[in-house]
Short mmCIF file of C-alpha atoms in Angstrom, two decimals:
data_model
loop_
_atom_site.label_atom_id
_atom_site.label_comp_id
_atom_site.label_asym_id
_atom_site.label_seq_id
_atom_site.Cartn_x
_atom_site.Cartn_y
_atom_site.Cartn_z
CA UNK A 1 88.02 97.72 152.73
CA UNK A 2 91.24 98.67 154.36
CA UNK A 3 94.65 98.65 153.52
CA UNK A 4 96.00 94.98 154.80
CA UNK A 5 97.85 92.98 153.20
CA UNK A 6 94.90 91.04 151.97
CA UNK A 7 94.76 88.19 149.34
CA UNK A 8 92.56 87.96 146.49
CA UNK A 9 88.52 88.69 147.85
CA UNK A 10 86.59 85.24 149.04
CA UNK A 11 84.39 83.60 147.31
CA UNK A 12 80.42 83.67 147.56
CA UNK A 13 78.75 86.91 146.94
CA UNK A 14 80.89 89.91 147.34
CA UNK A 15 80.20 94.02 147.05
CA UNK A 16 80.42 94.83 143.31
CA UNK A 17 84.16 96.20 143.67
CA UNK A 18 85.14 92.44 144.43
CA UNK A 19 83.25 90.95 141.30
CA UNK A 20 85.89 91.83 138.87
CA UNK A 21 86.89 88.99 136.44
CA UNK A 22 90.97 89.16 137.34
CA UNK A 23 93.10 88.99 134.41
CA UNK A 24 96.32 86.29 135.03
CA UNK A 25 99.82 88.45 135.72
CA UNK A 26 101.08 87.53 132.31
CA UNK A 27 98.69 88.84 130.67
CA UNK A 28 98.34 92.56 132.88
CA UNK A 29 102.64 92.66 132.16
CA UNK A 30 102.26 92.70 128.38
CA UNK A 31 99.45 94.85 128.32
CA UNK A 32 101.07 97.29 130.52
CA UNK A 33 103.45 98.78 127.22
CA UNK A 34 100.05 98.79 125.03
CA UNK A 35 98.35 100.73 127.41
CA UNK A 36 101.11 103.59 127.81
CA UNK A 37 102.93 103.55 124.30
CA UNK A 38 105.42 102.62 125.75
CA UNK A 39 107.72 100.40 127.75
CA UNK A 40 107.91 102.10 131.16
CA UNK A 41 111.04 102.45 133.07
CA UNK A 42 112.15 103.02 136.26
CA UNK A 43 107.98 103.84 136.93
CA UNK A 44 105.41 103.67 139.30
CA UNK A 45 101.90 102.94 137.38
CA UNK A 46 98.53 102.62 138.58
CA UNK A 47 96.26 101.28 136.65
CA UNK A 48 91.55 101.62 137.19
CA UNK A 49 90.02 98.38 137.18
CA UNK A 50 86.26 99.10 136.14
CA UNK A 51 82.89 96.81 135.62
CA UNK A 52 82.54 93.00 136.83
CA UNK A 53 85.32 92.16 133.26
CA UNK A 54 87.77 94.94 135.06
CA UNK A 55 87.73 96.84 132.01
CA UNK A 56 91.16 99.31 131.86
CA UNK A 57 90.43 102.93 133.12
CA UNK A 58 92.31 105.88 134.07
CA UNK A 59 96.65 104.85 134.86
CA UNK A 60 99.10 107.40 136.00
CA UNK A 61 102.83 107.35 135.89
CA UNK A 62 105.99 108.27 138.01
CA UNK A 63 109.23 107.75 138.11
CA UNK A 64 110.51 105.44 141.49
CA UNK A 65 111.63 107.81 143.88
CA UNK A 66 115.29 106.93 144.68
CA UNK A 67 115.10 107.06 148.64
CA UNK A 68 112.79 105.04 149.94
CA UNK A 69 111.48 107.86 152.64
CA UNK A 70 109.33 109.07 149.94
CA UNK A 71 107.43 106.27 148.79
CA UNK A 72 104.64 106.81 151.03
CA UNK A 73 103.85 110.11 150.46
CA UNK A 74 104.33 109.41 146.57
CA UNK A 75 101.74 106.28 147.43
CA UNK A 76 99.65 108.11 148.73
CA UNK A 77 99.19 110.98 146.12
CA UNK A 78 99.39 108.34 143.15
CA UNK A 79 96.30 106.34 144.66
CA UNK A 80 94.66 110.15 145.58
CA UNK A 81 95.23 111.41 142.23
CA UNK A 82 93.68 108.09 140.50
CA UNK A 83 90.88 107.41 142.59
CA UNK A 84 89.96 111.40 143.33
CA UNK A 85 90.25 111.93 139.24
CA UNK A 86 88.12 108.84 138.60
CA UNK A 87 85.10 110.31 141.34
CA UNK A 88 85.23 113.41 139.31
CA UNK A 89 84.02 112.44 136.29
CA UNK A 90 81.50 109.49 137.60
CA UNK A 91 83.71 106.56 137.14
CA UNK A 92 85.14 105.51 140.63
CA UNK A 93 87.69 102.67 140.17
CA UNK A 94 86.27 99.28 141.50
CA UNK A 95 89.79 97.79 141.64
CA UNK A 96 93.67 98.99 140.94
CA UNK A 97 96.76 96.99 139.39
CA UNK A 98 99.45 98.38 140.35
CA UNK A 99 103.02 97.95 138.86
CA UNK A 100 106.81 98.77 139.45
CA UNK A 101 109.18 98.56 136.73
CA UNK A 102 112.89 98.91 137.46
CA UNK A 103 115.80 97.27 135.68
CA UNK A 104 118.85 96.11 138.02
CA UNK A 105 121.51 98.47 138.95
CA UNK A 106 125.20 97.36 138.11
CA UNK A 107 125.76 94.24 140.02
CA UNK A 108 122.02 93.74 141.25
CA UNK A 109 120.03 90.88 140.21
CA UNK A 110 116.58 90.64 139.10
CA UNK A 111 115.33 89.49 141.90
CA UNK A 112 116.78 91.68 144.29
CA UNK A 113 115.14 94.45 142.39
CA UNK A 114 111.69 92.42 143.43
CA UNK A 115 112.76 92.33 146.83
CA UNK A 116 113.78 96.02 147.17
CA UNK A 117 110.39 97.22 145.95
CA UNK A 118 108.48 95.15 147.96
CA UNK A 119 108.11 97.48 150.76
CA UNK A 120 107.13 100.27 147.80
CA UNK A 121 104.18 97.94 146.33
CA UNK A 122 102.72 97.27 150.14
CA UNK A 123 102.45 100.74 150.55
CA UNK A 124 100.75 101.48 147.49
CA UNK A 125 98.23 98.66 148.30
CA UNK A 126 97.91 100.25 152.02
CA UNK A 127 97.32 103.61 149.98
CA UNK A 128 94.83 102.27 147.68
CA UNK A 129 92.97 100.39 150.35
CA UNK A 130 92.54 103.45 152.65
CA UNK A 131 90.64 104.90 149.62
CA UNK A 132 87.97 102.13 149.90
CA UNK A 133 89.96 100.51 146.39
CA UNK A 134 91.94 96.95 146.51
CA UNK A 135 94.43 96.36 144.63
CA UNK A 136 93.69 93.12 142.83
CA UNK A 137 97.58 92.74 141.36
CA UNK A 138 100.63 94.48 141.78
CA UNK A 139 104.00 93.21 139.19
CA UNK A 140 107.16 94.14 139.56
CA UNK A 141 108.96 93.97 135.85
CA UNK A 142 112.52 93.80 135.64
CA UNK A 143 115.14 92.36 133.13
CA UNK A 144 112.51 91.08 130.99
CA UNK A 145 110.92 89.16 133.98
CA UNK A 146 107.86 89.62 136.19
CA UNK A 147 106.84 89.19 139.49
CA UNK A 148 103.72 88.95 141.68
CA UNK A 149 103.58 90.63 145.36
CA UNK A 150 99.88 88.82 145.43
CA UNK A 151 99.85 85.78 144.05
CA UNK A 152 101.12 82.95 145.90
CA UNK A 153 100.73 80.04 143.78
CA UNK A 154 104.02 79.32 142.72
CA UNK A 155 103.11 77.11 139.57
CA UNK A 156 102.02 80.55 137.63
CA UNK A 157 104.07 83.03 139.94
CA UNK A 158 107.49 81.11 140.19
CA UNK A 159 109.85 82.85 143.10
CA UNK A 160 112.53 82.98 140.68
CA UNK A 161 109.92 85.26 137.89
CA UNK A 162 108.26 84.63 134.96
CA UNK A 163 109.94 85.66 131.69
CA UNK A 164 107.36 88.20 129.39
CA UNK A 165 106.19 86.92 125.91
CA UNK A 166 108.31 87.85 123.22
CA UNK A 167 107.14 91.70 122.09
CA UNK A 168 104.59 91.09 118.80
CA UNK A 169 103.72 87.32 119.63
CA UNK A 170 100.52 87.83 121.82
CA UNK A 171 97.03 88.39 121.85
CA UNK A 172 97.40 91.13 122.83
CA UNK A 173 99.66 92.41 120.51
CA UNK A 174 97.06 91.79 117.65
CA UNK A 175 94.78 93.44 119.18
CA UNK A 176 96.75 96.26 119.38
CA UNK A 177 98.07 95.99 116.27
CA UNK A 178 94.48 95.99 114.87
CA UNK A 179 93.53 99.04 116.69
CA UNK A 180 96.22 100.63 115.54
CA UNK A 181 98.07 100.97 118.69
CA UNK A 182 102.24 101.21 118.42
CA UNK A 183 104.74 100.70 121.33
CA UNK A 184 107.30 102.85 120.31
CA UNK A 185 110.17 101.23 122.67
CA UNK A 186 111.38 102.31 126.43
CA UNK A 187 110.90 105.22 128.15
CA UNK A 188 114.29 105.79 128.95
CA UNK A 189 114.93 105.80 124.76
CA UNK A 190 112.31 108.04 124.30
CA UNK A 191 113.05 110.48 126.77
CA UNK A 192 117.02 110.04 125.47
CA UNK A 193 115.58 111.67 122.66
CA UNK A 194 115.06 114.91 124.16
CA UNK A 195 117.62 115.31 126.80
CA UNK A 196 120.41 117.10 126.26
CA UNK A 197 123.98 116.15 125.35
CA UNK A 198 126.52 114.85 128.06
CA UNK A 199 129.09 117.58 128.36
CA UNK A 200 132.87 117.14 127.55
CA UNK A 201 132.35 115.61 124.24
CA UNK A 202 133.21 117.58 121.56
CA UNK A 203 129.54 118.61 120.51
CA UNK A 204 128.93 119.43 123.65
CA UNK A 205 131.68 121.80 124.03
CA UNK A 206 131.04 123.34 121.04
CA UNK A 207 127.61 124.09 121.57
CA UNK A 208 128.09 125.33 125.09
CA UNK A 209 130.54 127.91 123.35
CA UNK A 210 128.16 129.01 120.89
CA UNK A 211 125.71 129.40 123.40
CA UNK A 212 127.70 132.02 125.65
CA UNK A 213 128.52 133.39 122.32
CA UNK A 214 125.01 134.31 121.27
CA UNK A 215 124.03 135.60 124.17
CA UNK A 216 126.50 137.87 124.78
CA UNK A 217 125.08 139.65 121.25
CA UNK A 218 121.72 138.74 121.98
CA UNK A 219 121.50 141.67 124.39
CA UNK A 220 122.98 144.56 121.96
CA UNK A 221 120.50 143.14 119.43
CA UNK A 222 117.72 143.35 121.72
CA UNK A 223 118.47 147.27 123.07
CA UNK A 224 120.08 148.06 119.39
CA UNK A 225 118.08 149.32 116.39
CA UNK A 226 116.47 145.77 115.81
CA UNK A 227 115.02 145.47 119.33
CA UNK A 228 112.84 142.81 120.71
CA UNK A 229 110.88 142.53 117.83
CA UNK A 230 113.52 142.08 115.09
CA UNK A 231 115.00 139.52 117.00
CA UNK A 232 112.15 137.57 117.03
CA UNK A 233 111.42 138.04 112.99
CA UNK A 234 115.66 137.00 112.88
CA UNK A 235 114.82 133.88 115.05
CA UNK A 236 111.54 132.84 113.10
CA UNK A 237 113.32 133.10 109.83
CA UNK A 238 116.04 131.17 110.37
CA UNK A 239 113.62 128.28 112.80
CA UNK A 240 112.10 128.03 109.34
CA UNK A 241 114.85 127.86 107.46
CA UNK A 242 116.11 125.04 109.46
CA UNK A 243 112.63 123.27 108.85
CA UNK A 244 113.00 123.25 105.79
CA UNK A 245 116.51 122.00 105.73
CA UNK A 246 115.42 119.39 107.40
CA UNK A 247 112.45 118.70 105.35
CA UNK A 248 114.67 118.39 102.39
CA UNK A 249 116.89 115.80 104.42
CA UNK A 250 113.92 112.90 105.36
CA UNK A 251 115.16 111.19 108.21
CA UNK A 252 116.76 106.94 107.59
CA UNK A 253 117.68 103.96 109.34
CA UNK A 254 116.90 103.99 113.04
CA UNK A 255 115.83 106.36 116.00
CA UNK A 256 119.38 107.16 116.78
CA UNK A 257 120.45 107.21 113.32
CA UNK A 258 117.98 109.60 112.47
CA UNK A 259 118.52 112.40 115.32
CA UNK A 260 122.43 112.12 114.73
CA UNK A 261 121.37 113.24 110.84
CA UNK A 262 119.29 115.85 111.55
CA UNK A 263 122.14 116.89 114.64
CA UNK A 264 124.50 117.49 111.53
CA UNK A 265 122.13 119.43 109.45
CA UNK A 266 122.36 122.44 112.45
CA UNK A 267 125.08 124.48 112.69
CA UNK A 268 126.26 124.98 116.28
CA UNK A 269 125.98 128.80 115.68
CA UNK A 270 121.97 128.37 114.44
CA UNK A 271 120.89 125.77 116.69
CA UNK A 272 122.28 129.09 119.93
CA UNK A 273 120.56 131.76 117.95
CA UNK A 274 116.61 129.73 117.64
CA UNK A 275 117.58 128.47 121.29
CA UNK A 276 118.08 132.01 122.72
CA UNK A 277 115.49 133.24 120.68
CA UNK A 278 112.73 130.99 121.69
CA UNK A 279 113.35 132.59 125.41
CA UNK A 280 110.80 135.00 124.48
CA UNK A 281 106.99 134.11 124.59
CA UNK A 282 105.66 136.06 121.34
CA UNK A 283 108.05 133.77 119.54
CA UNK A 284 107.76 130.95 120.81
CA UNK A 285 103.55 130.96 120.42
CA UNK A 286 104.94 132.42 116.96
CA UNK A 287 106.57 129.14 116.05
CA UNK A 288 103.96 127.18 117.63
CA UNK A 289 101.88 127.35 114.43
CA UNK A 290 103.76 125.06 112.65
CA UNK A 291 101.91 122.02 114.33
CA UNK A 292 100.18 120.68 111.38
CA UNK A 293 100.64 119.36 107.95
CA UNK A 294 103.90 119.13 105.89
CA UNK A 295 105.21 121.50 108.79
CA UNK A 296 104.60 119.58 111.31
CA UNK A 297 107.21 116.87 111.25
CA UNK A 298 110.50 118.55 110.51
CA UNK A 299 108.96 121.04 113.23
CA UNK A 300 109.23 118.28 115.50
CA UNK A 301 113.00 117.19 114.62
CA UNK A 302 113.98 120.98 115.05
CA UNK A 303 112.34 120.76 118.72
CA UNK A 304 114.16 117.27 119.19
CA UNK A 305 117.49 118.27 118.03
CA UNK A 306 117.06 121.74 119.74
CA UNK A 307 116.54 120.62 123.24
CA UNK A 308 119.47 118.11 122.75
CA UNK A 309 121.42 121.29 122.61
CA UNK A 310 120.83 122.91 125.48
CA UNK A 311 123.43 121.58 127.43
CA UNK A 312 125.38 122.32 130.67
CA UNK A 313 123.91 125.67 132.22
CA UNK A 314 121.34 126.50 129.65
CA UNK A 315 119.16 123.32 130.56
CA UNK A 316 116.70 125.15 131.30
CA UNK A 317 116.42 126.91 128.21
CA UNK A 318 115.64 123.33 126.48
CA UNK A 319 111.56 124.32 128.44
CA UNK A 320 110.55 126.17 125.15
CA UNK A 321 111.79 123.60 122.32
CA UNK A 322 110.16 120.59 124.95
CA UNK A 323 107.00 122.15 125.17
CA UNK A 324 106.88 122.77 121.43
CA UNK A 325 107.62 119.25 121.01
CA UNK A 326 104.70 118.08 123.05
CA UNK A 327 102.99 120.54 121.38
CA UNK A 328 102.96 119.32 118.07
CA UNK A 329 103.24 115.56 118.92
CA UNK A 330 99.93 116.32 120.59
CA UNK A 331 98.74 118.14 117.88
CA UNK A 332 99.79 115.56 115.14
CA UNK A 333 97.86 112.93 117.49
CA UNK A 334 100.90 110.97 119.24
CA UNK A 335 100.10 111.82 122.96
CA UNK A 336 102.48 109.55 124.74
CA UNK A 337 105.14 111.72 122.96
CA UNK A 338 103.84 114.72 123.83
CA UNK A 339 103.52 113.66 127.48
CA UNK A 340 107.10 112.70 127.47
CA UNK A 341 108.07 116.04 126.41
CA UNK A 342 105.91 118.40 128.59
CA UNK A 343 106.80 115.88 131.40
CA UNK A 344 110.30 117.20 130.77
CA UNK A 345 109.74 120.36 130.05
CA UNK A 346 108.86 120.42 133.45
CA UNK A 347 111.32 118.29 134.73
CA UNK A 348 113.67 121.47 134.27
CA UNK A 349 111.35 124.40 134.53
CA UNK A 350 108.33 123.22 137.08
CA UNK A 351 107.10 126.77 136.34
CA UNK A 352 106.48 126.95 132.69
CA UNK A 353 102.62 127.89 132.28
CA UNK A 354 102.64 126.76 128.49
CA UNK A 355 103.65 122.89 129.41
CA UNK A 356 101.67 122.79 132.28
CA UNK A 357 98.82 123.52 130.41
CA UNK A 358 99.52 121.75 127.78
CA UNK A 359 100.46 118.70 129.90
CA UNK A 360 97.22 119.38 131.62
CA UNK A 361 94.98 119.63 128.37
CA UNK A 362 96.51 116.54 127.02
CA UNK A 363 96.28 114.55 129.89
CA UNK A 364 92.50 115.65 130.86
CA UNK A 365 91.43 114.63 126.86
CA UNK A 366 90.78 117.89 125.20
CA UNK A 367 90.51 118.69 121.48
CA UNK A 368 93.85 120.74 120.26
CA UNK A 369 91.94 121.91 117.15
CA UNK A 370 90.50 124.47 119.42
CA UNK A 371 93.78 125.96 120.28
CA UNK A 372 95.28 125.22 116.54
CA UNK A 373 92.36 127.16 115.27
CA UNK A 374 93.31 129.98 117.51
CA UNK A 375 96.56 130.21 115.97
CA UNK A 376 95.84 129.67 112.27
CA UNK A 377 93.60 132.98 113.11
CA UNK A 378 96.52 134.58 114.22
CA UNK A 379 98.29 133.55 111.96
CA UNK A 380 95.79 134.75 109.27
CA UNK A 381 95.40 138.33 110.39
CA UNK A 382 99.32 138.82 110.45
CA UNK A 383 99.75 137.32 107.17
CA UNK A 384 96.39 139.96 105.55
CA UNK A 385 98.38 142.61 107.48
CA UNK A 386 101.68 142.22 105.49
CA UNK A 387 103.47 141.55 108.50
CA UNK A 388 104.60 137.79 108.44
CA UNK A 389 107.78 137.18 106.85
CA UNK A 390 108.25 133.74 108.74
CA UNK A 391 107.91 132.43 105.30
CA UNK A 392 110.26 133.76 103.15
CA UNK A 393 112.73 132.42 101.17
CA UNK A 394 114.86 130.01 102.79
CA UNK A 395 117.73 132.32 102.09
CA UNK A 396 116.18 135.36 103.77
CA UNK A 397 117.65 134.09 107.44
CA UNK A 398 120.66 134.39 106.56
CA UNK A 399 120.95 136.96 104.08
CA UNK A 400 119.47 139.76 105.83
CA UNK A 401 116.25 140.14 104.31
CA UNK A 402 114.43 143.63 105.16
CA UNK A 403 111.65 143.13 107.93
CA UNK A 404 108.48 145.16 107.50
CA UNK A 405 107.42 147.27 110.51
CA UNK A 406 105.37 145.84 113.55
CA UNK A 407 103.20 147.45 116.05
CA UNK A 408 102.04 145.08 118.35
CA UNK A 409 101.84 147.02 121.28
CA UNK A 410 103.39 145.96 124.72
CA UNK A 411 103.51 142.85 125.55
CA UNK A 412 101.91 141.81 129.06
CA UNK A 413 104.10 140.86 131.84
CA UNK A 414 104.09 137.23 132.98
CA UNK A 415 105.03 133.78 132.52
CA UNK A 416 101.98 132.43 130.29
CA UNK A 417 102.42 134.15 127.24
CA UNK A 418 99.46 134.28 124.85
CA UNK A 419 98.95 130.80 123.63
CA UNK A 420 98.83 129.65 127.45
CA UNK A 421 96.50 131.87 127.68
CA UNK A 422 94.55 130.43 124.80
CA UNK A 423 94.45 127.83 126.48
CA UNK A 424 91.27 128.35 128.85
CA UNK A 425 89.27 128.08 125.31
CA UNK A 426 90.32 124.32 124.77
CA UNK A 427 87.52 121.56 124.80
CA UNK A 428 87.08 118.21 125.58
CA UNK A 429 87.86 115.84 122.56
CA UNK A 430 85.42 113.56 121.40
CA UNK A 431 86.24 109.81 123.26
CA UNK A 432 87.97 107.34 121.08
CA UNK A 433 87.26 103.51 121.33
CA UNK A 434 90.12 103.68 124.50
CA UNK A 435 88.61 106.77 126.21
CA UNK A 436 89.92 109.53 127.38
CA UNK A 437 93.13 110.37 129.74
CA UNK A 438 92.77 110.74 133.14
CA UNK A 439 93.95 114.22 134.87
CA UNK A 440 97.40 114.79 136.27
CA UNK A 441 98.01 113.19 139.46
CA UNK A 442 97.62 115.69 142.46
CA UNK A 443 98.10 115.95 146.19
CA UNK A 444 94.68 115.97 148.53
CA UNK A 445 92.37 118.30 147.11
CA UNK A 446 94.68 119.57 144.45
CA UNK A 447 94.14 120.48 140.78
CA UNK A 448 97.46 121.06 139.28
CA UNK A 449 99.95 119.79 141.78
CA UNK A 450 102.63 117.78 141.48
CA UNK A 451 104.36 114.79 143.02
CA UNK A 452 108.19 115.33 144.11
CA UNK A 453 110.80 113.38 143.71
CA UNK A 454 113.49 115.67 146.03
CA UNK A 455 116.68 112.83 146.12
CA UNK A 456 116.64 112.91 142.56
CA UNK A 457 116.99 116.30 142.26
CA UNK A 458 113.96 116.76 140.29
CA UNK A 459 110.35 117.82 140.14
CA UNK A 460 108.59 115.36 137.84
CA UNK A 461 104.71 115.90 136.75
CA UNK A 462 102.97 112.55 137.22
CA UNK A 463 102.22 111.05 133.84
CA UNK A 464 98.71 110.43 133.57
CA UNK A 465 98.48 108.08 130.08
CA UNK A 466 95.43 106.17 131.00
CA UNK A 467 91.61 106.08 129.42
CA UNK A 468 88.40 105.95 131.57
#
């Protein structure tokens, strides 16, 4: 098999790969959200084809590289990363969909979006073919339309696109529904989520200010009579006094709705201190423990509405509260969530051990009760030593409360911390009905690399969010 621009295999007998019962376009573009979670934007996916029925395997993710000089080196380490993966574990890929989903730019038309891409979906064909694996389909979605680069029978692939079903109408979407999958809307409003505010609104401002402010007495605090350790008992007290401000305030109406709520339940002033305060490792594993039960959730807004603060120069502080996020949507069982958030965790901070491993772990399928059962140990030895006052009284953050004595030692150097660390001891999770996710997508050879995206001034993890 190489990579022409071949049709659709012959007919009479053919290898195995080339038996695979094809599934019409329509019906690959509305199973494409069900499969991620999500309604991808502006994304490359790949998606394995196994077994003679061309069951779904293994799919990675990544955003469209803006210039167009990159799309064959981002071919070829999307096809490398899904086909490489799938040999790993014993479950080559007989066959690859590919598709490319890009809404218009101002004043473009659907169709020109097709067009565009074109070039983009031959060379991921050319990149899957040199790997020995055809790509049966490749779509190109945009503007609530679809496209096929393969077929060329115009009565079910009209030049002009096919419109999708209407979301919740298809078979598809009861099955889904039965299984209990949910598509929880676009990528771009999911990722909206985290991202922080635009500057020169007011918020904005105001938060930048408090920023600068708490960092300029975040250093006497640190080299003062509280020290590194009392700042992190200040910053825990007050993270949980905000989840539980929060927790009294259940979130209403819709997704936006919601975050703006829980945005006014922070002060500008709080929302710098946990911020600054979550720089440091110890407490940010610290606050990781609250990743399960009634803790869990209004954990999770904090996170949200914390990395939505760190705007202008401290984006790169918004790496711990996005990696806490994943963490405890992982934890808490939504992983297209948490693979959203460690994706831009890294987005800003491509060196942050705990996301990559995290991102890692959650993408290769393993169990996070083995690292939540490392922390509720933790957890349990500080609290029989009389030295965890993370939960106090509500009050306690901001009245002061006295802080018993520590002795922890000294704290390695490095940029892991000690839940990355922790992370070595994680285990594969049992396979549900859908599988398990595939591994992040690599260059040649590669087990934690990651595929660039230079013109858009960012370094993007490839989302794998498939199941073998």
């Amino acid at each position: 098999m190489t990579g022409s621009d071949d049709d659709r295999p012959a007919s009479g007998p053919q290898p195995v790969q080339q038996q695979i019962t094809l599934r019409g376009p329509a019906e690959l573009a509305d199973a494409l959200p069900y499969m991620l979670g999500y309604h991808p934007t502006d994304s490359i996916v790949l998606v394995a084809l196994h077994g003679d029925r061309g069951r779904f395997g293994g799919r990675v993710r990544l955003g469209i590289p803006r210039s167009a000089r990159e799309w064959p080196a981002v071919a070829d380490q999307l096809a490398e990363a899904l086909v490489e993966g799938g040999e790993r574990r014993g479950t080559r890929p007989d066959g690859i969909v590919a598709f490319l989903c890009q809404d218009p730019a101002e004043g473009e038309s659907p169709l020109r979006v097709m067009e565009r891409l074109r070039p983009l979906a031959q060379r991921l064909r050319t990149a899957c073919g040199a790997l020995d694996v055809p790509v049966y389909e490749a779509l190109c979605i945009s503007a609530g339309r679809f496209w096929s680069y393969c077929c060329p029978d115009s009565r079910c692939c009209p030049p002009d696109g096919t419109p999708l079903v209407t979301p919740g109408t298809s078979v598809m979407a009861a099955a889904a529904t039965y299984a209990g999958i949910q598509v929880r809307g676009s990528l771009k409003d999911m990722e909206a989520r985290l991202r922080p505010w635009q500057r020169g609104t007011r918020n904005a401002d105001a938060q930048l200010r408090a920023l600068d402010d708490a960092g300029v007495a975040l250093v006497p605090a640190i080299l003062g009579e509280k020290g590194r350790d009392g700042v992190c008992e200040d910053t825990l007290l007050l993270a949980r006094a905000l989840i539980r401000r929060l927790d009294q305030s259940p979130p209403g109406g819709d997704r936006a709705a919601a975050d703006a709520r829980d945005d006014g339940l922070l002060t500008h002033d709080e929302a710098a201190r946990v911020i600054l305060g979550l720089q440091d490792r110890l407490t940010r594993d610290r606050a990781a423990e609250w990743m399960e039960g009634p803790d869990a959730a209004p954990a999770l807004r904090l996170w949200r509405a914390l990395a939505r603060r760190c705007v202008g120069a401290y984006v790169e502080h918004s790496a711990a509260p996005l990696t806490l996020a994943g963490w405890v949507a992982w934890s808490t069982g939504d992983e297209p969530a948490a693979r959203i958030a460690l994706g831009l965790a890294l987005e800003v901070d491509a060196e942050y051990v705990f996301a990559r491993l995290l991102h890692q772990a959650c993408n290769e399928g393993l169990d996070p009760e083995s690292l939540r059962r490392c922390l509720r140990t933790e957890r349990d030895i500080r609290t029989e030593a009389g030295a965890d006052d993370t939960k106090a009284d509500a009050g306690g953050a901001e009245a002061g409360a006295p802080r018993r004595p520590r002795d922890r030692g000294p704290r390695r150097p490095g940029a892991g911390g000690s839940a990355a660390r922790r992370m070595a001891g994680l285990r594969p999770a049992v396979r549900s009905p859908l599988g398990a996710p595939t591994r992040t997508a690599t260059g040649p050879g590669s087990g934690g690399g990651r595929v660039r995206s230079r013109s858009a001034g960012q370094n993007r993890p490839a989302d794998p969010t498939g199941t073998e």
